[in-house]
Short mmCIF file of N, CA and C in Angstrom, two decimals:
data_model
loop_
_atom_site.label_atom_id
_atom_site.label_comp_id
_atom_site.label_asym_id
_atom_site.label_seq_id
_atom_site.Cartn_x
_atom_site.Cartn_y
_atom_site.Cartn_z
N UNK A 286 164.65 114.53 143.98
CA UNK A 286 165.12 115.38 142.88
C UNK A 286 165.41 114.52 141.66
N UNK A 287 164.58 114.64 140.65
CA UNK A 287 164.75 113.89 139.41
C UNK A 287 165.67 114.67 138.49
N UNK A 288 166.65 114.00 137.96
CA UNK A 288 167.66 114.67 137.13
C UNK A 288 167.44 114.45 135.65
N UNK A 289 167.95 115.38 134.87
CA UNK A 289 168.14 115.19 133.44
C UNK A 289 169.65 115.13 133.25
N UNK A 290 170.12 114.09 132.58
CA UNK A 290 171.54 113.95 132.32
C UNK A 290 171.81 114.19 130.85
N UNK A 291 172.77 115.05 130.57
CA UNK A 291 173.18 115.32 129.20
C UNK A 291 174.58 114.73 129.03
N UNK A 292 174.76 113.90 128.03
CA UNK A 292 176.08 113.33 127.76
C UNK A 292 176.65 114.03 126.54
N UNK A 293 177.83 114.63 126.73
CA UNK A 293 178.50 115.34 125.64
C UNK A 293 179.84 114.68 125.36
N UNK A 294 180.35 114.94 124.16
CA UNK A 294 181.64 114.41 123.74
C UNK A 294 181.65 114.29 122.23
N UNK A 295 182.82 114.06 121.69
CA UNK A 295 182.96 113.93 120.24
C UNK A 295 182.29 112.65 119.76
N UNK A 296 181.99 112.60 118.46
CA UNK A 296 181.42 111.36 117.94
C UNK A 296 182.46 110.26 118.10
N UNK A 297 182.00 109.10 118.51
CA UNK A 297 182.91 108.00 118.76
C UNK A 297 183.31 107.88 120.22
N UNK A 298 182.90 108.83 121.05
CA UNK A 298 183.29 108.80 122.47
C UNK A 298 182.51 107.75 123.25
N UNK A 299 181.37 107.32 122.72
CA UNK A 299 180.57 106.31 123.39
C UNK A 299 179.31 106.86 124.04
N UNK A 300 178.86 108.03 123.60
CA UNK A 300 177.71 108.68 124.23
C UNK A 300 176.45 107.82 124.18
N UNK A 301 176.18 107.21 123.04
CA UNK A 301 174.97 106.39 122.91
C UNK A 301 175.10 105.12 123.72
N UNK A 302 176.22 104.45 123.61
CA UNK A 302 176.44 103.21 124.36
C UNK A 302 176.32 103.45 125.86
N UNK A 303 177.05 104.45 126.36
CA UNK A 303 177.03 104.76 127.79
C UNK A 303 175.66 105.27 128.20
N UNK A 304 175.06 106.09 127.37
CA UNK A 304 173.74 106.64 127.68
C UNK A 304 172.69 105.57 127.87
N UNK A 305 172.68 104.58 126.99
CA UNK A 305 171.71 103.48 127.11
C UNK A 305 171.93 102.70 128.40
N UNK A 306 173.20 102.37 128.68
CA UNK A 306 173.51 101.61 129.90
C UNK A 306 173.18 102.42 131.15
N UNK A 307 173.49 103.70 131.11
CA UNK A 307 173.23 104.58 132.25
C UNK A 307 171.72 104.73 132.50
N UNK A 308 170.97 104.85 131.41
CA UNK A 308 169.52 104.99 131.56
C UNK A 308 168.93 103.72 132.20
N UNK A 309 169.45 102.56 131.83
CA UNK A 309 169.00 101.32 132.45
C UNK A 309 169.37 101.30 133.93
N UNK A 310 170.60 101.68 134.25
CA UNK A 310 171.08 101.65 135.63
C UNK A 310 170.30 102.60 136.54
N UNK A 311 169.82 103.72 135.97
CA UNK A 311 169.09 104.71 136.76
C UNK A 311 167.58 104.61 136.59
N UNK A 312 167.13 103.70 135.73
CA UNK A 312 165.70 103.60 135.38
C UNK A 312 165.18 104.91 134.80
N UNK A 313 165.98 105.50 133.92
CA UNK A 313 165.62 106.72 133.21
C UNK A 313 165.33 106.34 131.75
N UNK A 314 164.70 107.25 131.03
CA UNK A 314 164.48 107.06 129.60
C UNK A 314 165.70 107.57 128.84
N UNK A 315 166.09 106.85 127.78
CA UNK A 315 167.24 107.26 126.96
C UNK A 315 166.76 107.95 125.69
N UNK A 316 167.41 109.07 125.38
CA UNK A 316 167.12 109.83 124.15
C UNK A 316 168.45 110.16 123.48
N UNK A 317 168.54 109.94 122.18
CA UNK A 317 169.70 110.34 121.39
C UNK A 317 169.23 111.47 120.48
N UNK A 318 169.82 112.66 120.62
CA UNK A 318 169.31 113.81 119.84
C UNK A 318 169.49 113.59 118.34
N UNK A 319 170.60 112.96 117.93
CA UNK A 319 170.79 112.70 116.49
C UNK A 319 169.70 111.76 115.96
N UNK A 320 169.40 110.71 116.72
CA UNK A 320 168.33 109.79 116.31
C UNK A 320 166.99 110.51 116.24
N UNK A 321 166.73 111.38 117.23
CA UNK A 321 165.47 112.13 117.25
C UNK A 321 165.34 113.02 116.02
N UNK A 322 166.43 113.67 115.65
CA UNK A 322 166.42 114.54 114.46
C UNK A 322 166.16 113.72 113.20
N UNK A 323 166.83 112.58 113.11
CA UNK A 323 166.65 111.73 111.92
C UNK A 323 165.22 111.18 111.83
N UNK A 324 164.65 110.80 112.97
CA UNK A 324 163.27 110.28 113.00
C UNK A 324 162.29 111.38 112.60
N UNK A 325 162.48 112.57 113.19
CA UNK A 325 161.57 113.68 112.92
C UNK A 325 161.64 114.13 111.46
N UNK A 326 162.85 114.22 110.93
CA UNK A 326 163.03 114.74 109.56
C UNK A 326 162.88 113.66 108.50
N UNK A 327 162.91 112.40 108.94
CA UNK A 327 162.89 111.26 108.01
C UNK A 327 164.06 111.32 107.03
N UNK A 328 165.20 111.83 107.53
CA UNK A 328 166.42 111.94 106.72
C UNK A 328 167.62 111.60 107.59
N UNK A 329 168.68 111.12 106.96
CA UNK A 329 169.93 110.95 107.71
C UNK A 329 170.53 112.33 107.95
N UNK A 330 171.43 112.41 108.90
CA UNK A 330 172.10 113.68 109.16
C UNK A 330 172.89 114.11 107.93
N UNK A 331 173.54 113.15 107.28
CA UNK A 331 174.30 113.47 106.06
C UNK A 331 173.39 114.10 105.01
N UNK A 332 172.19 113.52 104.81
CA UNK A 332 171.25 114.07 103.83
C UNK A 332 170.73 115.44 104.24
N UNK A 333 170.45 115.60 105.54
CA UNK A 333 169.99 116.91 106.05
C UNK A 333 171.03 117.99 105.78
N UNK A 334 172.28 117.68 106.11
CA UNK A 334 173.36 118.66 105.93
C UNK A 334 173.57 118.95 104.45
N UNK A 335 173.54 117.90 103.63
CA UNK A 335 173.74 118.09 102.19
C UNK A 335 172.64 118.95 101.59
N UNK A 336 171.40 118.70 102.02
CA UNK A 336 170.27 119.41 101.43
C UNK A 336 170.08 120.82 102.00
N UNK A 337 170.29 120.98 103.33
CA UNK A 337 169.95 122.25 103.98
C UNK A 337 171.13 122.99 104.61
N UNK A 338 172.26 122.31 104.75
CA UNK A 338 173.44 122.96 105.33
C UNK A 338 173.58 122.74 106.83
N UNK A 339 174.80 123.00 107.32
CA UNK A 339 175.10 122.80 108.74
C UNK A 339 174.32 123.75 109.64
N UNK A 340 174.11 124.98 109.19
CA UNK A 340 173.41 125.95 110.04
C UNK A 340 171.99 125.47 110.34
N UNK A 341 171.32 124.95 109.33
CA UNK A 341 169.96 124.41 109.52
C UNK A 341 170.00 123.23 110.50
N UNK A 342 170.98 122.35 110.30
CA UNK A 342 171.10 121.19 111.19
C UNK A 342 171.33 121.64 112.64
N UNK A 343 172.20 122.63 112.84
CA UNK A 343 172.49 123.10 114.21
C UNK A 343 171.23 123.71 114.86
N UNK A 344 170.38 124.37 114.05
CA UNK A 344 169.12 124.89 114.60
C UNK A 344 168.20 123.75 115.04
N UNK A 345 168.11 122.72 114.19
CA UNK A 345 167.31 121.55 114.54
C UNK A 345 167.84 120.89 115.81
N UNK A 346 169.16 120.86 115.93
CA UNK A 346 169.80 120.25 117.09
C UNK A 346 169.40 121.00 118.38
N UNK A 347 169.43 122.33 118.33
CA UNK A 347 169.05 123.14 119.50
C UNK A 347 167.58 122.96 119.85
N UNK A 348 166.72 122.94 118.82
CA UNK A 348 165.29 122.74 119.06
C UNK A 348 165.03 121.37 119.66
N UNK A 349 165.72 120.37 119.16
CA UNK A 349 165.54 119.00 119.65
C UNK A 349 166.01 118.87 121.09
N UNK A 350 167.13 119.50 121.41
CA UNK A 350 167.64 119.47 122.78
C UNK A 350 166.56 119.92 123.76
N UNK A 351 165.93 121.03 123.45
CA UNK A 351 164.90 121.57 124.35
C UNK A 351 163.65 120.69 124.35
N UNK A 352 163.30 120.16 123.20
CA UNK A 352 162.08 119.35 123.09
C UNK A 352 162.17 118.05 123.87
N UNK A 353 163.35 117.46 123.95
CA UNK A 353 163.49 116.14 124.61
C UNK A 353 163.90 116.23 126.07
N UNK A 354 164.23 117.43 126.54
CA UNK A 354 164.73 117.60 127.92
C UNK A 354 163.60 117.50 128.93
N UNK A 355 163.62 116.43 129.69
CA UNK A 355 162.68 116.22 130.79
C UNK A 355 163.43 115.50 131.88
N UNK A 356 162.86 115.53 133.08
CA UNK A 356 163.51 114.83 134.18
C UNK A 356 163.47 113.32 133.94
N UNK A 357 164.40 112.64 134.58
CA UNK A 357 164.56 111.20 134.45
C UNK A 357 164.85 110.78 133.02
N UNK A 358 165.69 111.57 132.37
CA UNK A 358 166.14 111.22 131.02
C UNK A 358 167.65 111.32 130.95
N UNK A 359 168.22 110.40 130.19
CA UNK A 359 169.62 110.46 129.82
C UNK A 359 169.62 110.84 128.35
N UNK A 360 170.22 111.99 128.04
CA UNK A 360 170.19 112.52 126.68
C UNK A 360 171.59 112.52 126.10
N UNK A 361 171.78 111.69 125.07
CA UNK A 361 173.03 111.66 124.34
C UNK A 361 172.95 112.75 123.27
N UNK A 362 173.86 113.71 123.34
CA UNK A 362 173.82 114.84 122.41
C UNK A 362 174.74 114.60 121.23
N UNK A 363 174.46 115.27 120.13
CA UNK A 363 175.36 115.23 118.98
C UNK A 363 176.69 115.86 119.37
N UNK A 364 177.76 115.42 118.73
CA UNK A 364 179.10 115.89 119.07
C UNK A 364 179.26 117.40 119.02
N UNK A 365 178.52 118.05 118.12
CA UNK A 365 178.63 119.50 117.97
C UNK A 365 177.62 120.30 118.78
N UNK A 366 176.86 119.64 119.63
CA UNK A 366 175.85 120.34 120.43
C UNK A 366 176.47 121.49 121.22
N UNK A 367 177.70 121.31 121.68
CA UNK A 367 178.34 122.32 122.53
C UNK A 367 178.82 123.56 121.76
N UNK A 368 178.75 123.53 120.45
CA UNK A 368 179.21 124.68 119.67
C UNK A 368 178.37 125.92 119.93
N UNK A 369 177.13 125.73 120.32
CA UNK A 369 176.23 126.84 120.62
C UNK A 369 176.29 127.18 122.10
N UNK A 370 176.60 128.44 122.40
CA UNK A 370 176.61 128.92 123.79
C UNK A 370 175.23 128.69 124.42
N UNK A 371 174.18 128.94 123.66
CA UNK A 371 172.82 128.74 124.15
C UNK A 371 172.61 127.28 124.60
N UNK A 372 173.11 126.32 123.81
CA UNK A 372 172.96 124.91 124.17
C UNK A 372 173.76 124.58 125.43
N UNK A 373 174.98 125.10 125.51
CA UNK A 373 175.81 124.83 126.70
C UNK A 373 175.13 125.37 127.95
N UNK A 374 174.62 126.59 127.87
CA UNK A 374 173.94 127.19 129.02
C UNK A 374 172.66 126.43 129.36
N UNK A 375 171.93 126.03 128.34
CA UNK A 375 170.68 125.30 128.55
C UNK A 375 170.95 123.99 129.31
N UNK A 376 171.96 123.25 128.86
CA UNK A 376 172.27 121.97 129.52
C UNK A 376 172.71 122.20 130.96
N UNK A 377 173.53 123.21 131.18
CA UNK A 377 174.00 123.50 132.54
C UNK A 377 172.85 123.88 133.46
N UNK A 378 171.91 124.64 132.94
CA UNK A 378 170.80 125.12 133.76
C UNK A 378 169.70 124.08 133.96
N UNK A 379 169.67 123.05 133.12
CA UNK A 379 168.55 122.11 133.14
C UNK A 379 168.94 120.67 133.45
N UNK A 380 170.16 120.45 133.90
CA UNK A 380 170.55 119.08 134.22
C UNK A 380 172.00 118.98 134.62
N UNK A 381 172.49 117.76 134.55
CA UNK A 381 173.90 117.48 134.84
C UNK A 381 174.55 117.09 133.52
N UNK A 382 175.69 117.72 133.22
CA UNK A 382 176.38 117.47 131.96
C UNK A 382 177.58 116.55 132.23
N UNK A 383 177.57 115.42 131.56
CA UNK A 383 178.63 114.42 131.67
C UNK A 383 179.44 114.47 130.39
N UNK A 384 180.76 114.67 130.50
CA UNK A 384 181.63 114.71 129.32
C UNK A 384 182.44 113.43 129.24
N UNK A 385 182.26 112.68 128.14
CA UNK A 385 183.05 111.49 127.88
C UNK A 385 184.29 111.92 127.10
N UNK A 386 185.41 111.95 127.78
CA UNK A 386 186.65 112.51 127.24
C UNK A 386 187.58 111.40 126.77
N UNK A 387 188.11 111.55 125.56
CA UNK A 387 189.11 110.63 125.04
C UNK A 387 189.94 111.33 123.98
N UNK A 388 190.94 110.63 123.46
CA UNK A 388 191.87 111.23 122.50
C UNK A 388 191.38 111.09 121.06
N UNK A 389 191.95 111.90 120.18
CA UNK A 389 191.63 111.83 118.75
C UNK A 389 191.98 110.45 118.20
N UNK A 390 193.07 109.86 118.69
CA UNK A 390 193.49 108.54 118.22
C UNK A 390 192.41 107.49 118.52
N UNK A 391 191.93 107.50 119.76
CA UNK A 391 190.89 106.53 120.16
C UNK A 391 189.61 106.78 119.36
N UNK A 392 189.24 108.04 119.21
CA UNK A 392 188.03 108.36 118.45
C UNK A 392 188.14 107.89 117.01
N UNK A 393 189.28 108.11 116.38
CA UNK A 393 189.43 107.71 114.98
C UNK A 393 189.43 106.19 114.84
N UNK A 394 190.01 105.48 115.82
CA UNK A 394 189.96 104.01 115.79
C UNK A 394 188.51 103.54 115.89
N UNK A 395 187.77 104.10 116.82
CA UNK A 395 186.37 103.70 117.00
C UNK A 395 185.54 104.03 115.77
N UNK A 396 185.74 105.21 115.21
CA UNK A 396 184.94 105.62 114.05
C UNK A 396 185.26 104.77 112.83
N UNK A 397 186.50 104.35 112.68
CA UNK A 397 186.85 103.52 111.52
C UNK A 397 186.25 102.13 111.64
N UNK A 398 185.90 101.72 112.86
CA UNK A 398 185.24 100.42 113.08
C UNK A 398 183.73 100.53 113.02
N UNK A 399 183.22 101.76 112.98
CA UNK A 399 181.79 102.01 113.07
C UNK A 399 181.14 101.98 111.69
N UNK A 400 180.25 101.02 111.43
CA UNK A 400 179.62 100.94 110.11
C UNK A 400 178.71 102.13 109.79
N UNK A 401 178.30 102.88 110.81
CA UNK A 401 177.44 104.04 110.56
C UNK A 401 178.24 105.25 110.07
N UNK A 402 179.53 105.09 109.96
CA UNK A 402 180.39 106.19 109.55
C UNK A 402 179.88 106.90 108.30
N UNK A 403 179.36 106.12 107.35
CA UNK A 403 178.90 106.72 106.09
C UNK A 403 177.71 107.64 106.30
N UNK A 404 176.98 107.48 107.40
CA UNK A 404 175.83 108.35 107.66
C UNK A 404 176.26 109.68 108.28
N UNK A 405 177.50 109.76 108.70
CA UNK A 405 177.97 110.97 109.37
C UNK A 405 178.86 111.75 108.40
N UNK A 406 178.44 112.92 108.02
CA UNK A 406 179.24 113.66 107.05
C UNK A 406 180.55 114.15 107.65
N UNK A 407 181.60 114.12 106.84
CA UNK A 407 182.87 114.68 107.27
C UNK A 407 182.67 116.18 107.43
N UNK A 408 183.24 116.71 108.49
CA UNK A 408 183.11 118.16 108.72
C UNK A 408 184.16 118.92 107.92
N UNK A 409 185.24 118.23 107.55
CA UNK A 409 186.38 118.94 106.99
C UNK A 409 186.89 118.36 105.67
N UNK A 410 186.51 117.12 105.35
CA UNK A 410 187.05 116.45 104.18
C UNK A 410 188.43 115.85 104.44
N UNK A 411 188.93 115.93 105.67
CA UNK A 411 190.24 115.39 106.03
C UNK A 411 190.09 113.92 106.46
N UNK A 412 191.23 113.27 106.72
CA UNK A 412 191.18 111.90 107.23
C UNK A 412 190.53 111.93 108.62
N UNK A 413 190.07 110.77 109.07
CA UNK A 413 189.38 110.70 110.37
C UNK A 413 190.27 111.24 111.49
N UNK A 414 191.53 110.80 111.53
CA UNK A 414 192.42 111.24 112.63
C UNK A 414 192.65 112.75 112.58
N UNK A 415 192.87 113.29 111.38
CA UNK A 415 193.07 114.75 111.27
C UNK A 415 191.81 115.51 111.66
N UNK A 416 190.67 114.97 111.22
CA UNK A 416 189.41 115.63 111.55
C UNK A 416 189.16 115.62 113.06
N UNK A 417 189.39 114.47 113.70
CA UNK A 417 189.13 114.37 115.14
C UNK A 417 190.10 115.26 115.93
N UNK A 418 191.35 115.34 115.50
CA UNK A 418 192.30 116.23 116.17
C UNK A 418 191.82 117.67 116.09
N UNK A 419 191.40 118.09 114.91
CA UNK A 419 190.91 119.46 114.72
C UNK A 419 189.66 119.74 115.53
N UNK A 420 188.74 118.77 115.53
CA UNK A 420 187.50 118.92 116.28
C UNK A 420 187.79 119.06 117.78
N UNK A 421 188.69 118.23 118.29
CA UNK A 421 188.99 118.30 119.72
C UNK A 421 189.67 119.61 120.09
N UNK A 422 190.53 120.13 119.22
CA UNK A 422 191.16 121.43 119.49
C UNK A 422 190.08 122.50 119.66
N UNK A 423 189.08 122.45 118.77
CA UNK A 423 188.00 123.43 118.81
C UNK A 423 187.03 123.19 119.97
N UNK A 424 186.66 121.93 120.20
CA UNK A 424 185.55 121.65 121.12
C UNK A 424 185.96 121.29 122.54
N UNK A 425 187.18 120.82 122.75
CA UNK A 425 187.60 120.41 124.10
C UNK A 425 187.30 121.48 125.15
N UNK A 426 187.66 122.76 124.90
CA UNK A 426 187.35 123.79 125.91
C UNK A 426 185.84 123.93 126.16
N UNK A 427 185.03 123.71 125.12
CA UNK A 427 183.58 123.84 125.24
C UNK A 427 183.00 122.67 126.03
N UNK A 428 183.51 121.46 125.75
CA UNK A 428 183.06 120.29 126.52
C UNK A 428 183.38 120.50 128.00
N UNK A 429 184.61 120.95 128.25
CA UNK A 429 185.03 121.14 129.64
C UNK A 429 184.26 122.26 130.33
N UNK A 430 183.98 123.32 129.58
CA UNK A 430 183.27 124.48 130.14
C UNK A 430 181.89 124.09 130.68
N UNK A 431 181.19 123.24 129.95
CA UNK A 431 179.82 122.94 130.37
C UNK A 431 179.69 121.67 131.20
N UNK A 432 180.77 120.90 131.33
CA UNK A 432 180.69 119.62 132.04
C UNK A 432 180.65 119.80 133.55
N UNK A 433 179.72 119.08 134.18
CA UNK A 433 179.71 118.96 135.64
C UNK A 433 180.65 117.84 136.07
N UNK A 434 180.81 116.85 135.18
CA UNK A 434 181.58 115.66 135.51
C UNK A 434 182.26 115.16 134.24
N UNK A 435 183.58 114.97 134.31
CA UNK A 435 184.35 114.48 133.16
C UNK A 435 184.77 113.05 133.45
N UNK A 436 184.50 112.16 132.48
CA UNK A 436 184.82 110.75 132.63
C UNK A 436 185.78 110.33 131.53
N UNK A 437 186.75 109.50 131.89
CA UNK A 437 187.68 108.94 130.92
C UNK A 437 186.94 107.91 130.08
N UNK A 438 186.70 108.24 128.82
CA UNK A 438 185.93 107.36 127.94
C UNK A 438 186.73 106.15 127.47
N UNK A 439 187.98 106.02 127.93
CA UNK A 439 188.79 104.85 127.60
C UNK A 439 188.56 103.71 128.59
N UNK A 440 187.88 104.00 129.69
CA UNK A 440 187.59 102.97 130.69
C UNK A 440 186.59 101.98 130.12
N UNK A 441 186.47 100.82 130.76
CA UNK A 441 185.45 99.85 130.37
C UNK A 441 184.08 100.48 130.57
N UNK A 442 183.14 100.13 129.71
CA UNK A 442 181.81 100.75 129.77
C UNK A 442 181.17 100.61 131.15
N UNK A 443 181.31 99.44 131.76
CA UNK A 443 180.68 99.26 133.09
C UNK A 443 181.32 100.17 134.13
N UNK A 444 182.63 100.45 133.99
CA UNK A 444 183.31 101.37 134.91
C UNK A 444 182.83 102.80 134.71
N UNK A 445 182.65 103.19 133.45
CA UNK A 445 182.16 104.53 133.16
C UNK A 445 180.77 104.71 133.78
N UNK A 446 179.90 103.74 133.54
CA UNK A 446 178.54 103.81 134.08
C UNK A 446 178.57 103.88 135.60
N UNK A 447 179.43 103.06 136.20
CA UNK A 447 179.55 103.05 137.66
C UNK A 447 180.02 104.40 138.20
N UNK A 448 181.02 105.00 137.56
CA UNK A 448 181.52 106.31 137.99
C UNK A 448 180.44 107.38 137.87
N UNK A 449 179.74 107.39 136.74
CA UNK A 449 178.70 108.40 136.52
C UNK A 449 177.56 108.20 137.52
N UNK A 450 177.14 106.95 137.70
CA UNK A 450 176.05 106.67 138.63
C UNK A 450 176.43 107.12 140.05
N UNK A 451 177.65 106.84 140.47
CA UNK A 451 178.11 107.28 141.79
C UNK A 451 178.08 108.80 141.90
N UNK A 452 178.53 109.47 140.85
CA UNK A 452 178.51 110.93 140.84
C UNK A 452 177.08 111.45 140.98
N UNK A 453 176.15 110.88 140.19
CA UNK A 453 174.75 111.32 140.21
C UNK A 453 174.15 111.10 141.60
N UNK A 454 174.34 109.92 142.14
CA UNK A 454 173.79 109.63 143.47
C UNK A 454 174.39 110.54 144.53
N UNK A 455 175.66 110.85 144.40
CA UNK A 455 176.33 111.77 145.32
C UNK A 455 175.71 113.18 145.21
N UNK A 456 175.39 113.60 144.00
CA UNK A 456 174.76 114.90 143.79
C UNK A 456 173.38 114.95 144.44
N UNK A 457 172.64 113.86 144.29
CA UNK A 457 171.29 113.81 144.90
C UNK A 457 171.40 113.91 146.42
N UNK A 458 172.39 113.23 146.99
CA UNK A 458 172.56 113.26 148.46
C UNK A 458 172.91 114.66 148.95
N UNK A 459 173.63 115.41 148.14
CA UNK A 459 174.00 116.79 148.53
C UNK A 459 172.77 117.70 148.56
N UNK A 460 171.75 117.33 147.75
CA UNK A 460 170.56 118.18 147.67
C UNK A 460 169.54 117.86 148.75
N UNK A 461 169.69 116.72 149.38
CA UNK A 461 168.71 116.30 150.39
C UNK A 461 168.96 117.00 151.70
#
C-alpha cells in the first residue's frame, strides 16, 4: 500500500523542513504546494494575491493539491489549505494527514527568523504574533478535524520524522 502524505499546519510550523526529511526517510517524492503554485504562475504568492486576490489564490491552491497528489509523495500544503472543506475532505480521502502543531509564540519566533517572510503576505496587517494567534484560533479546529496524526512541532526535527515514520509504518501493518 503506497501512501500519499499531506502535511498541514500554520506557516512556520516546519512543513517543508519535515516534509523533505520525511520524503527522504520513506523514499517518497517531496512536493510543496506553495512552491508548485509559484513555479506554475511564475509569481510569488504575495504578487499573486496582490494582483488577483486571495480567492483566486485559494482556487489555485485547491487545483494544485489535486494535481500533485500521487502515491509515494509527501505533500507540504500551504497553511490555509484547510480553509476549504473540499480540500480537507480530499486529503482525508486520498492519503494520511499529518498536522504539525505548535503555538503562536513559536510560529512568530520562527517566522521572524525566516528571510522568506517578505514573500508571504500578511493576512491581517497585524504583528506576526497577533496574526498567528488569530490564524490558530480560526484554523486549529480545521487542522485537527482533518488530521490522522498530530505531532508536536516543537520536537527536534529528527524526532518528528521518527514519530511520523513510525505512525506511517504502523498504518501499513494494519492494512496487511
